[in-house]
Each structure stands twice: as structure tokens, then as C-alpha cells.
PDB file of C-alpha atoms in Angstrom:
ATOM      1  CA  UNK A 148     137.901  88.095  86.431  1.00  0.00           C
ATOM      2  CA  UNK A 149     140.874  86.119  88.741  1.00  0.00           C
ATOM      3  CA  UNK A 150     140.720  82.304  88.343  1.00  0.00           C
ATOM      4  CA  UNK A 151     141.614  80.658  91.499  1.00  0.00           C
ATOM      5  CA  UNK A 152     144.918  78.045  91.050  1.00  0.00           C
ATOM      6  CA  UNK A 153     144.929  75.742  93.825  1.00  0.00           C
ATOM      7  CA  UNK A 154     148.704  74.127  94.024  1.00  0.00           C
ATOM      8  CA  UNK A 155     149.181  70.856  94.331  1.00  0.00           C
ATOM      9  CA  UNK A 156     152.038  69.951  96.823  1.00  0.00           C
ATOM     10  CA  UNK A 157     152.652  68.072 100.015  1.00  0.00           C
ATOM     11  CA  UNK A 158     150.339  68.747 102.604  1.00  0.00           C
ATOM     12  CA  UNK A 159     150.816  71.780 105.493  1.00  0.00           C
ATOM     13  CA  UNK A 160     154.145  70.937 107.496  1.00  0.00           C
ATOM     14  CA  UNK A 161     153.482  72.365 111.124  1.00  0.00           C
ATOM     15  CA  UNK A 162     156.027  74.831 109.557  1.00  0.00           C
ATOM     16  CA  UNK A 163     155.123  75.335 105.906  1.00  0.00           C
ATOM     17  CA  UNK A 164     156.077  83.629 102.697  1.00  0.00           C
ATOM     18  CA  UNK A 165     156.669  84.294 101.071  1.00  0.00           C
ATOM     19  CA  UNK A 166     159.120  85.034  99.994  1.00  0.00           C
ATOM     20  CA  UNK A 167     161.789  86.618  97.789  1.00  0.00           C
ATOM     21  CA  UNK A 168     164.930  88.179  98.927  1.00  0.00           C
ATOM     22  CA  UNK A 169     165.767  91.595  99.054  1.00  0.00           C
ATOM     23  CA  UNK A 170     169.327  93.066  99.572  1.00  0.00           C
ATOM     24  CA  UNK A 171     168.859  95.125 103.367  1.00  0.00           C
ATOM     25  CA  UNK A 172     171.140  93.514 105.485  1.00  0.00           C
ATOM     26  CA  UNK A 173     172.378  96.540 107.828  1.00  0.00           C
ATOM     27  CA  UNK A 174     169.409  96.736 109.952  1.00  0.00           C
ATOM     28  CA  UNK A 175     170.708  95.081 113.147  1.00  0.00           C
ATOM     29  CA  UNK A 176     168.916  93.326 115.885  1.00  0.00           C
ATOM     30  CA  UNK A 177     169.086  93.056 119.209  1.00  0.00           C
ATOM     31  CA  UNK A 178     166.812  91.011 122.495  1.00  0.00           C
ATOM     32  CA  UNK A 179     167.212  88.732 124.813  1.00  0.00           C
ATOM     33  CA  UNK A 180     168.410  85.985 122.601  1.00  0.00           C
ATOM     34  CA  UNK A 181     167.204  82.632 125.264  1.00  0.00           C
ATOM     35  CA  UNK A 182     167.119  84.033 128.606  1.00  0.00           C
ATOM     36  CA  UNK A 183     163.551  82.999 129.169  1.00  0.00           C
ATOM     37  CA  UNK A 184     163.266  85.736 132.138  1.00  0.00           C
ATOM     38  CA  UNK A 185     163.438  88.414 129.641  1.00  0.00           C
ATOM     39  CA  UNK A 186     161.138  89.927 126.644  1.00  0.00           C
ATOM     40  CA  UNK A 187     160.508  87.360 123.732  1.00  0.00           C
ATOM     41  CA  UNK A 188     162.001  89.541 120.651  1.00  0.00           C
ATOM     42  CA  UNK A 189     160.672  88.383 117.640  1.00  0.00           C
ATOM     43  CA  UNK A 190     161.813  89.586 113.978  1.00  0.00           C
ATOM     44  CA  UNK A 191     159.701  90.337 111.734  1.00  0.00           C
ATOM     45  CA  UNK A 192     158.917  91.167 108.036  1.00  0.00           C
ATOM     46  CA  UNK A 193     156.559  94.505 108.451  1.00  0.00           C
ATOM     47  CA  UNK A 194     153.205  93.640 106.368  1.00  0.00           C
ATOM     48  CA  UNK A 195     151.449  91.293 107.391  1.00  0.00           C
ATOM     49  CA  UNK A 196     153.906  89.635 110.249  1.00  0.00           C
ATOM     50  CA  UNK A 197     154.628  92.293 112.641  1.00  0.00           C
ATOM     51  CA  UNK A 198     151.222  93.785 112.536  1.00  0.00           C
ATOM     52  CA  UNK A 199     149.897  90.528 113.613  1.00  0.00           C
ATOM     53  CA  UNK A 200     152.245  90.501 116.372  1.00  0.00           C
ATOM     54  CA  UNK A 201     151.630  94.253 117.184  1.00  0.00           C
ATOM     55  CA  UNK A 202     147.840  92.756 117.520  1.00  0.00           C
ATOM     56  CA  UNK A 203     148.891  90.126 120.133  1.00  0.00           C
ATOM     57  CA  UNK A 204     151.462  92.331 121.875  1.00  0.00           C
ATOM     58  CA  UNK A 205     148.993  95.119 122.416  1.00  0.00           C
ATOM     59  CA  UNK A 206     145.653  92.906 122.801  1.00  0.00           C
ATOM     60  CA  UNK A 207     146.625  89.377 124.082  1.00  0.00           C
ATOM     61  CA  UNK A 208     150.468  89.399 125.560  1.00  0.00           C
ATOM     62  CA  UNK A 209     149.784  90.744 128.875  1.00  0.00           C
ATOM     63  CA  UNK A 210     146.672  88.623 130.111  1.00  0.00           C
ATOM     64  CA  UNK A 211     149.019  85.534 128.814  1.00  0.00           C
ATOM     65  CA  UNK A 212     151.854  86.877 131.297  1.00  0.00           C
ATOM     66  CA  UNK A 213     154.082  87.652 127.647  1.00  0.00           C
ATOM     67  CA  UNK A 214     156.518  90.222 127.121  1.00  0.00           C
ATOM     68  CA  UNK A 215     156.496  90.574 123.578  1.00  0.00           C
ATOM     69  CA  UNK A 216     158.827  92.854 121.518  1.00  0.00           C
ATOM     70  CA  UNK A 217     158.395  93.580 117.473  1.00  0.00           C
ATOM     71  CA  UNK A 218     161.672  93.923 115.597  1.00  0.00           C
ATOM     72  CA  UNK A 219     161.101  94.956 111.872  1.00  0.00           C
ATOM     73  CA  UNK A 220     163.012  93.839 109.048  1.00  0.00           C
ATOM     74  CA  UNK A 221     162.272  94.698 105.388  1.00  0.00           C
ATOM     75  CA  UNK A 222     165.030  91.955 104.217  1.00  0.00           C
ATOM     76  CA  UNK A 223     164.586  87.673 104.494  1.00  0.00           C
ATOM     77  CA  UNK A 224     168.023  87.115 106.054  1.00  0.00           C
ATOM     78  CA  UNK A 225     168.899  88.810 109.009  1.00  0.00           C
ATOM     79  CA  UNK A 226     166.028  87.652 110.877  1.00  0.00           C
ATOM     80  CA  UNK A 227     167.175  84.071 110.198  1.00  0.00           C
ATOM     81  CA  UNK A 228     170.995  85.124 111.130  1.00  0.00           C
ATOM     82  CA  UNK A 229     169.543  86.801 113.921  1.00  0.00           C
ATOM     83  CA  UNK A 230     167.785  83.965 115.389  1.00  0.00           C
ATOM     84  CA  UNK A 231     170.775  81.704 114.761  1.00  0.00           C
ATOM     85  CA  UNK A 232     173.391  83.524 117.002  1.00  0.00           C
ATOM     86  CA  UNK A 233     170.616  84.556 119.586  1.00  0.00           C
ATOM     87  CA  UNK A 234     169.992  88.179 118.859  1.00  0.00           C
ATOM     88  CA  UNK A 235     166.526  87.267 118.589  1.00  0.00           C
ATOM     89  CA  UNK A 236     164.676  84.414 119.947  1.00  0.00           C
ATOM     90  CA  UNK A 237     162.359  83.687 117.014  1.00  0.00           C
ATOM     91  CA  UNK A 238     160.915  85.088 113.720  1.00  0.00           C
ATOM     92  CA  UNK A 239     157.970  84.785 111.828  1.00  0.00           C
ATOM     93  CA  UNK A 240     158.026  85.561 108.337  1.00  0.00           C
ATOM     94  CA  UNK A 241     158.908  82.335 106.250  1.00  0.00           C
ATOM     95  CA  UNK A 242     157.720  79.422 104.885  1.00  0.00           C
ATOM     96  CA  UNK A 243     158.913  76.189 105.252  1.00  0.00           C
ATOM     97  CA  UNK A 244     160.531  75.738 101.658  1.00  0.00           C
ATOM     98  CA  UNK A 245     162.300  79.162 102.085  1.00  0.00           C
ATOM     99  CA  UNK A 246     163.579  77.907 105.155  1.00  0.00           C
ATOM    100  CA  UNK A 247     165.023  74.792 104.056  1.00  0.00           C
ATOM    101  CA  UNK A 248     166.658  76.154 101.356  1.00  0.00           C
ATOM    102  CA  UNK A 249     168.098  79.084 104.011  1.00  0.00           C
ATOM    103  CA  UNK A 250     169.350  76.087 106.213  1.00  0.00           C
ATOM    104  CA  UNK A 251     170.789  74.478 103.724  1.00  0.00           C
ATOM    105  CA  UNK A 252     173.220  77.153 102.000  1.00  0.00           C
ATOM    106  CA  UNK A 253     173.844  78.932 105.616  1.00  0.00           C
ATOM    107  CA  UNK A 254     174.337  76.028 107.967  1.00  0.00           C
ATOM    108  CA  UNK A 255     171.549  77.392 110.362  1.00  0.00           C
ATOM    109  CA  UNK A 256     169.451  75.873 112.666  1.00  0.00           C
ATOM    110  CA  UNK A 257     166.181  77.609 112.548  1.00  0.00           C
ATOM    111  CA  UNK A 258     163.071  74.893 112.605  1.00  0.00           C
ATOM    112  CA  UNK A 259     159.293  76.027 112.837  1.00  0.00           C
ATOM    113  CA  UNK A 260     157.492  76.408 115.821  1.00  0.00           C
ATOM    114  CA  UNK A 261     153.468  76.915 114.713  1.00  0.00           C
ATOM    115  CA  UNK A 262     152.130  77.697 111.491  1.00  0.00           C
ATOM    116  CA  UNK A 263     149.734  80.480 111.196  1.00  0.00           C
ATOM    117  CA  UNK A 264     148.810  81.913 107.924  1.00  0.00           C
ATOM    118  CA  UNK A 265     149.038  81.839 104.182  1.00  0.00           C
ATOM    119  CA  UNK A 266     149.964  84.620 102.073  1.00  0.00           C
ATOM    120  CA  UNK A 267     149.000  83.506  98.360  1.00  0.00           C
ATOM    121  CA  UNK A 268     151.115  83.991  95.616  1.00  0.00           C
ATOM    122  CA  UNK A 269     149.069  86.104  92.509  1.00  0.00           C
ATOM    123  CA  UNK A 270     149.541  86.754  89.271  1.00  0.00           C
ATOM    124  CA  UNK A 271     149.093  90.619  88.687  1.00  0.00           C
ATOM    125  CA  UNK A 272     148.760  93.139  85.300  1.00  0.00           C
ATOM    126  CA  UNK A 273     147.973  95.892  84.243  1.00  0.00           C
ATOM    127  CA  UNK A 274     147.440  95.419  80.904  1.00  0.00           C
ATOM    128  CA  UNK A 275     145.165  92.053  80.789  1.00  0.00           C
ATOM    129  CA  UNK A 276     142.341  91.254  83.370  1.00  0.00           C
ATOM    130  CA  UNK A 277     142.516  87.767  82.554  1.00  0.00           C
ATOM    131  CA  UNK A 278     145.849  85.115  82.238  1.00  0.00           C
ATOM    132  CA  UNK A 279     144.799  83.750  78.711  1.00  0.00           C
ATOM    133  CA  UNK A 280     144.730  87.190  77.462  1.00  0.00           C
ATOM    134  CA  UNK A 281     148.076  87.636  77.564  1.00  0.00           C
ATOM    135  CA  UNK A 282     149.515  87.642  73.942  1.00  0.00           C
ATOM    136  CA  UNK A 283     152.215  85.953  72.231  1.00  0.00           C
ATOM    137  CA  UNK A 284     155.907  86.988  73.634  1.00  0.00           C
ATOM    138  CA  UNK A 285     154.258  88.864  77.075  1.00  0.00           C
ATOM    139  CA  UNK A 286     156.762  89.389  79.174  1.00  0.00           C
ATOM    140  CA  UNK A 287     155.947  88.076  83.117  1.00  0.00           C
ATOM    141  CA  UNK A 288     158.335  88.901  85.642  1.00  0.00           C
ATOM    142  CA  UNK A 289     158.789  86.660  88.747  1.00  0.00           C
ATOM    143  CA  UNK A 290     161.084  86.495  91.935  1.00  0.00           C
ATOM    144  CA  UNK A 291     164.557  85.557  91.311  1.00  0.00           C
ATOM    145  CA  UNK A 292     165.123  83.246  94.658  1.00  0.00           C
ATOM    146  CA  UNK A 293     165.211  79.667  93.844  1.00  0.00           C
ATOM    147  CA  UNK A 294     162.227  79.113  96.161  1.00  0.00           C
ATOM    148  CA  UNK A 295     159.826  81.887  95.410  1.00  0.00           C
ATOM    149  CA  UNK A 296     160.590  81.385  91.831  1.00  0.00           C
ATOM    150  CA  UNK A 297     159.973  77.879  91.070  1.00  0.00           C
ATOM    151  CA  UNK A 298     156.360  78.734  93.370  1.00  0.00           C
ATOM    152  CA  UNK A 299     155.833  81.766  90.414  1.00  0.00           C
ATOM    153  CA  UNK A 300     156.001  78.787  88.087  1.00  0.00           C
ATOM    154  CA  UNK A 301     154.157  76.177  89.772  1.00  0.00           C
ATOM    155  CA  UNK A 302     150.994  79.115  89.832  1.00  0.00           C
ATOM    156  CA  UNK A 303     151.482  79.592  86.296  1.00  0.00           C
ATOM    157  CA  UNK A 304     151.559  75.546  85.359  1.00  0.00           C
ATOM    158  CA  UNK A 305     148.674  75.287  87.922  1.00  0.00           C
ATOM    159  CA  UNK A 306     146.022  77.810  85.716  1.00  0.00           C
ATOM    160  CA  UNK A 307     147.496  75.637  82.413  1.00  0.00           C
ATOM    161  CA  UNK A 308     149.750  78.861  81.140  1.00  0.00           C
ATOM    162  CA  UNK A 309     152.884  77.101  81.381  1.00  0.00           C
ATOM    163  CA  UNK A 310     153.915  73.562  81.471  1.00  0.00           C
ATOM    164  CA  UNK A 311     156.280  71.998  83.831  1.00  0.00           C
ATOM    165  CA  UNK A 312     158.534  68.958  83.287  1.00  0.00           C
ATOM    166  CA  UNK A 313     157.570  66.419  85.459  1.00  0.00           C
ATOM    167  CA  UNK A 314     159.767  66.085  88.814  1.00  0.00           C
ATOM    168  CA  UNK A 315     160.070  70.208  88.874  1.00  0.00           C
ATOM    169  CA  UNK A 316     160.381  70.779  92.458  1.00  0.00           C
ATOM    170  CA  UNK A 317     160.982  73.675  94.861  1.00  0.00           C
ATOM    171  CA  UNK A 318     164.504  74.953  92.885  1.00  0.00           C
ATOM    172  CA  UNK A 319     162.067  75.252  89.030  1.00  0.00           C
ATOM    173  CA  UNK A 320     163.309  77.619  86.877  1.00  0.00           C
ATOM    174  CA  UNK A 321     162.333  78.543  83.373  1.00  0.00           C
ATOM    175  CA  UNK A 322     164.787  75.860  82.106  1.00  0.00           C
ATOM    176  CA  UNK A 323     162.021  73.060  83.663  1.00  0.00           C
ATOM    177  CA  UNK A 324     159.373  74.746  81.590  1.00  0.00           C
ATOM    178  CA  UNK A 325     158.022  71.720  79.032  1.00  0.00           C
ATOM    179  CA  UNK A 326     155.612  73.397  77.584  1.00  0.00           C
ATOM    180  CA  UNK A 327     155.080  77.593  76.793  1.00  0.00           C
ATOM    181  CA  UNK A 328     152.630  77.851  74.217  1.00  0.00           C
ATOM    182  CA  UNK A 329     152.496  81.455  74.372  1.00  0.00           C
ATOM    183  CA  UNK A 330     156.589  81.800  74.342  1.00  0.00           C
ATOM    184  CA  UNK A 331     155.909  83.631  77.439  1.00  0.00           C
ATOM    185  CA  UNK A 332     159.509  85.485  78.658  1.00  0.00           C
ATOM    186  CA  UNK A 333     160.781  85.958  82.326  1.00  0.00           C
ATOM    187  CA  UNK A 334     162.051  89.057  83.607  1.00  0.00           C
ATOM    188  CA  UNK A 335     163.301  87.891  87.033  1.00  0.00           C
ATOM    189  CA  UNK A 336     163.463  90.464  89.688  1.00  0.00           C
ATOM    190  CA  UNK A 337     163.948  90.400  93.541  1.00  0.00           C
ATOM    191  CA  UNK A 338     160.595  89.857  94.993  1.00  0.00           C
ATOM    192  CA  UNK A 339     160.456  93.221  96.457  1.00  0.00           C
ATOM    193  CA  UNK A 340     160.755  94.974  93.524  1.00  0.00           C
ATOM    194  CA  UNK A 341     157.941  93.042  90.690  1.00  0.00           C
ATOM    195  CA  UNK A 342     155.349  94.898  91.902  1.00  0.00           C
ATOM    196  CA  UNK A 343     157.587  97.770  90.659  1.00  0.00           C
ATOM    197  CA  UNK A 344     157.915  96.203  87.441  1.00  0.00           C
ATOM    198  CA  UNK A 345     153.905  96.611  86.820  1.00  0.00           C
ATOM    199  CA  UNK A 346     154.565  99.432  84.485  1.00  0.00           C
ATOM    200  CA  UNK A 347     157.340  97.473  82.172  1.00  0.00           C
ATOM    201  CA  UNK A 348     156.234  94.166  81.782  1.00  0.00           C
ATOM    202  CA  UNK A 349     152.815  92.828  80.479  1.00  0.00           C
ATOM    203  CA  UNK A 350     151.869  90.689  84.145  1.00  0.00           C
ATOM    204  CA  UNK A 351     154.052  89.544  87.493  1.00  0.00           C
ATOM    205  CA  UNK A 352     153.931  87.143  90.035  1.00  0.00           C
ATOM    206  CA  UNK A 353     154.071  88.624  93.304  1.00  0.00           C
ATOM    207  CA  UNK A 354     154.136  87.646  96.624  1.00  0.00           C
ATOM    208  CA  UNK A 355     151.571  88.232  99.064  1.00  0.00           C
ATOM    209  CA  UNK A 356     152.998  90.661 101.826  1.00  0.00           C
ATOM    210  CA  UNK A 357     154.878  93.021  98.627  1.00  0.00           C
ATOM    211  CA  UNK A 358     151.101  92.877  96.975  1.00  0.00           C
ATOM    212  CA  UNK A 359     149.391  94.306 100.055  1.00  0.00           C
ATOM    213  CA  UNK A 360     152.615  96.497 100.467  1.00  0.00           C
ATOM    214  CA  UNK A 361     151.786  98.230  97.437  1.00  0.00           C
ATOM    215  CA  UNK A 362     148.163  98.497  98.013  1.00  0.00           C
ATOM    216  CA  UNK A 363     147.447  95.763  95.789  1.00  0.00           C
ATOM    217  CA  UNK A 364     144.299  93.863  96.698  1.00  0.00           C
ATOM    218  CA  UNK A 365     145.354  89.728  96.335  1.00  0.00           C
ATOM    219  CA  UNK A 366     141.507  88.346  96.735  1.00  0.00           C
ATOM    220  CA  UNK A 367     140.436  91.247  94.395  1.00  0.00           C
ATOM    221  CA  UNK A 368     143.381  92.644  91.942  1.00  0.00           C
ATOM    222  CA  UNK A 369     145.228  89.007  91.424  1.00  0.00           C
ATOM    223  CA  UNK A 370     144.556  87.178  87.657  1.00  0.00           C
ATOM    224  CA  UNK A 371     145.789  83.742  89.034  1.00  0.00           C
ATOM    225  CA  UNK A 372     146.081  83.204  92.974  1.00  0.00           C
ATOM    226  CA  UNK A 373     147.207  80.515  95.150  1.00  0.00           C
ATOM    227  CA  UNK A 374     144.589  78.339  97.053  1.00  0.00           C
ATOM    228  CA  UNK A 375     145.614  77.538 100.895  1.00  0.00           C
ATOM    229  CA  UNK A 376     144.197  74.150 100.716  1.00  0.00           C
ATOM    230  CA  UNK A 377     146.975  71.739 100.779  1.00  0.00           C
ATOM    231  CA  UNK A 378     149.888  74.901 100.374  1.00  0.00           C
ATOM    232  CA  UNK A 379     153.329  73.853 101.453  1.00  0.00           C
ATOM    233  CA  UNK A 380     153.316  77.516 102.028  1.00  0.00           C
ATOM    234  CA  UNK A 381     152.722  78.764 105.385  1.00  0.00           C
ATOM    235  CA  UNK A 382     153.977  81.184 107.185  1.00  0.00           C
ATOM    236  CA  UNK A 383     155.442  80.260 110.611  1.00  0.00           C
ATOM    237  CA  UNK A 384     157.118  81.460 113.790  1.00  0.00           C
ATOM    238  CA  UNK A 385     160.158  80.019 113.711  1.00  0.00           C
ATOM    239  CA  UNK A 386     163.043  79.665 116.830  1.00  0.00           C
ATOM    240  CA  UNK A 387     166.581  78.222 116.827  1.00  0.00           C
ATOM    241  CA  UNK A 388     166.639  74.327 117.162  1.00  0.00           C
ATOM    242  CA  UNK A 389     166.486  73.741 121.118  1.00  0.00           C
ATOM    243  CA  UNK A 390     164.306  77.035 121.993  1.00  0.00           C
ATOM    244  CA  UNK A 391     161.288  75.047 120.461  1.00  0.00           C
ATOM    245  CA  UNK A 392     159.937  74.785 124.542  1.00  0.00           C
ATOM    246  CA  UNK A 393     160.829  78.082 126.019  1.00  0.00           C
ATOM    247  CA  UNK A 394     157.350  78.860 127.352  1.00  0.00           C
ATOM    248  CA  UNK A 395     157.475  82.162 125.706  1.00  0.00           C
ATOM    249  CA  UNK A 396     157.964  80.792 122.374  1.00  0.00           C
ATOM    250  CA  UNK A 397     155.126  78.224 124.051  1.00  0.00           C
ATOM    251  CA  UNK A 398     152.753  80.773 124.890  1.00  0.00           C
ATOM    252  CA  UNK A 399     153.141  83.026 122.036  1.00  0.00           C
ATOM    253  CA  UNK A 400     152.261  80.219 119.933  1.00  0.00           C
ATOM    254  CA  UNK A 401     148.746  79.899 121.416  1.00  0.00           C
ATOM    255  CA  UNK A 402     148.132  83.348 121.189  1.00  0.00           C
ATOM    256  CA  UNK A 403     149.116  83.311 117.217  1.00  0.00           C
ATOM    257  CA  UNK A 404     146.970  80.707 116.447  1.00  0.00           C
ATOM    258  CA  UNK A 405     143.868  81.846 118.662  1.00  0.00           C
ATOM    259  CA  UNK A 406     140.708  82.463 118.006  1.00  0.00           C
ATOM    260  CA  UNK A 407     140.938  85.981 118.235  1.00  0.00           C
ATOM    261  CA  UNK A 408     143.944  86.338 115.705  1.00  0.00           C
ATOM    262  CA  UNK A 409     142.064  84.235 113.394  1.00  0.00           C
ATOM    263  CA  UNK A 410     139.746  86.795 113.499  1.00  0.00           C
ATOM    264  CA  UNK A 411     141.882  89.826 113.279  1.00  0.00           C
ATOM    265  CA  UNK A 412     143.742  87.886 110.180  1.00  0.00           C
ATOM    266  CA  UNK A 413     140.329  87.400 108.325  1.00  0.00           C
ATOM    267  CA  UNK A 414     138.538  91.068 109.447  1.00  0.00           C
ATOM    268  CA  UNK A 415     142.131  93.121 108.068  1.00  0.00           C
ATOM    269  CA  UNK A 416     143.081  91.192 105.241  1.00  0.00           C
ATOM    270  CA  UNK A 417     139.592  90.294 103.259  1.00  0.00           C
ATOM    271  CA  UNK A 418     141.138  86.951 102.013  1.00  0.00           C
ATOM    272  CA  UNK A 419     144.538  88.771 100.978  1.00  0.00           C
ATOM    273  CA  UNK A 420     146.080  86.909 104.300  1.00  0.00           C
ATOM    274  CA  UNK A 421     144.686  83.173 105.323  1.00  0.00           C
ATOM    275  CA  UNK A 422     144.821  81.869 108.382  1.00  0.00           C
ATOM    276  CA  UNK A 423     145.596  78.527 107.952  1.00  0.00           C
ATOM    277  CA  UNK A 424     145.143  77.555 111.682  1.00  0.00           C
ATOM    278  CA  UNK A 425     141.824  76.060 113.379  1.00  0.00           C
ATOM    279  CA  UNK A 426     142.173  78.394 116.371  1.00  0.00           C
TER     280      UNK A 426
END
């Protein structure tokens, strides 16, 4: 049976992922950077991102008067580089946290434009169905970037496995943990590769886009999963401070948090992707 954890953190920013990092930087990209008479290119992680996007661009873009173009990218910085120097005129894959953190150690400029979904954050085995069953000296692994780790802990100290110290924030690490009654160890692993690690350790945290990558079932499979209500969280399209009012950026943030992608978000995913938008 999966217990659900709801997190308790600031409420949604309008740009509030997932996300680990993964070591893929050669993929290069290439648009119309801001000339707002040309396509809108938009980078994005593959599952869920660009097939949300590949839903607008093939249902929505044209009645809206949009030119949309889908750039895949299987790694969480060169969409963020990419928007920065102009390459591309916006992403969507990130959460707010993530992108602070990116801004912060890369000098970029990147600020949300519209929030439109959660992906939660689950606790997965294959050797327990159930969080308290896991025995003395388990062995969990969890991302290994500062953000997307310290949200692996903050699931775990949410279902009462682990303990935090009071003030951990978004750069936790096991160091913060006050309290591990089960002496719980923590294999950390880029994000991309824990649901790899299934078959070595005894459960992993996992974000939501890698679970659904690996046909992993979040609403179904997950032990411990995030709630969306009141999830700093969010994944966002995000633009290059300044391009916040091109009126593609504009209109492609209407379509994303539409009715009808609402729809398309809840009929694909089965509660593995939330829209977190009122459409």
C-alpha cells in the first residue's frame, strides 16, 4: 500500500522537476533565440515536458496563431545555458528551487513564466511494499543534486522515516538528518540513474519524469509520494529575464495552462503528472 506524504513548504511560486542532473551536455540547440517574428523554440526534458508541448504544438498552436518548435534534451543544463545566450527562447522542465540554485552557481538569468504541473517525488522498492518495512541498515538511494536531494529527504522526514534538524532547507543532506531510527544509508546517484539502482539497493527516491521513464507507475508503484498541495515544486516554462512579454512566450502560456491541457495532463498521466493550474 503507498502512503501519501504531503510536504510542507512555502506555497506555489508562479514558478515553483524535478529534478536531478545528468551529465549530457553535447546535445546542442538552436531557434530563434528573441526575434518574436520567428518560431518560439522551447527546450525540453522528453517525458512528460515535450510531450505536453507536442500536445499544444500539434492540437492548440495554430488556432492561437503559434509557431511552436520542441527541442529535446535528456540533461538539466543546456536548456538553461541555452535560454541564457538565446539559442532558445524558453524551457520548461524545472522547478523553481532547481532554478534558483542554477542561477545562483551559473550567473543566469532564467525567471519563470507560468507554472503548469507537478511531478511528485516517490519513494520506490522492490523489495518492501510498504516504507516501515524496510529493515535495519536498508540502503535508499537518492539524487545527488543539492536540490533534488534535500526534496528525497524532506519525503522521507514527511512519512516519519527520517528526521530532519530543524532549519533543513532546500541544500539538506544526510548530515541534517536528526533522527534515523532505522540507521537507514544513502547511496546517492544522479537522478537519472536511481531507478537503475532498483536492483542494488533495498528502496529509492525518484523523480517523477525518470519514474514514468522507466515505466514506473508514481500514483500506483510509489511507497511514499509527494502531495501537490502547497509543493514548492512545480514545473514551469521558463524564458530569459526581459522575454517574460514576448507574446509568444504570452500565448504559449495560455495554451499550457488551458483547459484542454489540463485535461490531456490528467487523461495520460493517471495522477503520475498534476496539473497544478486552474485552467
Amino acid at each position: 500500500m503507498r502512503n501519501t506524504a504531503k510536504i510542507t513548504a512555502a506555497v506555489l511560486a508562479a514558478g515553483a522537476l524535478t529534478l536531478g542532473l545528468t551529465a549530457c551536455g553535447s546535445e546542442e540547440a538552436s531557434g530563434s533565440g528573441s526575434d518574436a517574428s520567428g518560431p518560439l523554440v522551447v527546450a525540453a526534458s522528453p517525458v512528460p515536458h515535450a510531450e505536453i508541448l507536442t500536445y499544444v504544438k500539434d492540437n492548440l498552436a495554430k488556432d492561437a496563431g503559434l509557431d511552436l518548435e520542441v527541442k529535446e534534451f535528456t540533461d538539466y543544463v543546456t536548456p538553461n545555458t541555452a535560454t541564457e545566450d538565446g539559442s532558445v527562447t524558453a524551457n520548461y522542465f524545472q522547478n523553481q528551487p532547481y532554478l534558483d540554485d542554477f542561477n545562483k552557481k551559473n550567473g543566469t538569468h532564467i525567471v519563470p513564466a507560468v507554472t503548469v504541473h507537478l511531478e511528485p517525488l516517490g519513494l520506490y522498492s522492490d523489495k518492501v511494499e510498504k516504507a516501515d518495512e524496510l529493515k535495519s541498515g536498508a540502503t535508499v538511494a537518492v539524487p545527488n543534486d543539492t536540490v533534488n536531494e534535500a526534496r528525497a529527504l524532506k519525503l522521507l522526514a514527511a512519512d516519519g522515516v527520517i528526521t530532519l534538524k530543524d532549519g533543513a532547507g532546500n541544500d539538506a543532506t544526510p548530515k541534517d538528518i536528526a533522527k534515523n531510527p532505522k540507521n537507514l544509508k544513502f547511496k546517492e546517484l544522479e537522478a537519472a540513474q536511481t531507478p537503475r539502482s532498483l536492483d542494488d539497493v533495498d528502496a529509492a527516491v525518484i523523480n517523477g519524469n525518470y519514474a514514468i521513464e522507466s515505466d514506473l507507475k508514481p500514483a500506483e508503484d510509489a511507497l511514499v509520494l509527494e502531495s501537490a498541495k502547497d509543493n514548492p515544486y512545480g514545473n514551469f516554462l521558463a524564458v530569459k529575464e526581459g522575454n517574460e512579454d514576448d507574446p509568444r512566450v504570452r500565448t504559449l502560456a495560455k495554451l499550457l495552462t488551458s483547459a484542454e491541457v489540463r485535461k490531456f495532463i490528467e487523461d495520460k498521466y493517471q495522477g503520475s503528472v498534476l496539473p497544478v493550474t486552474s485552467g
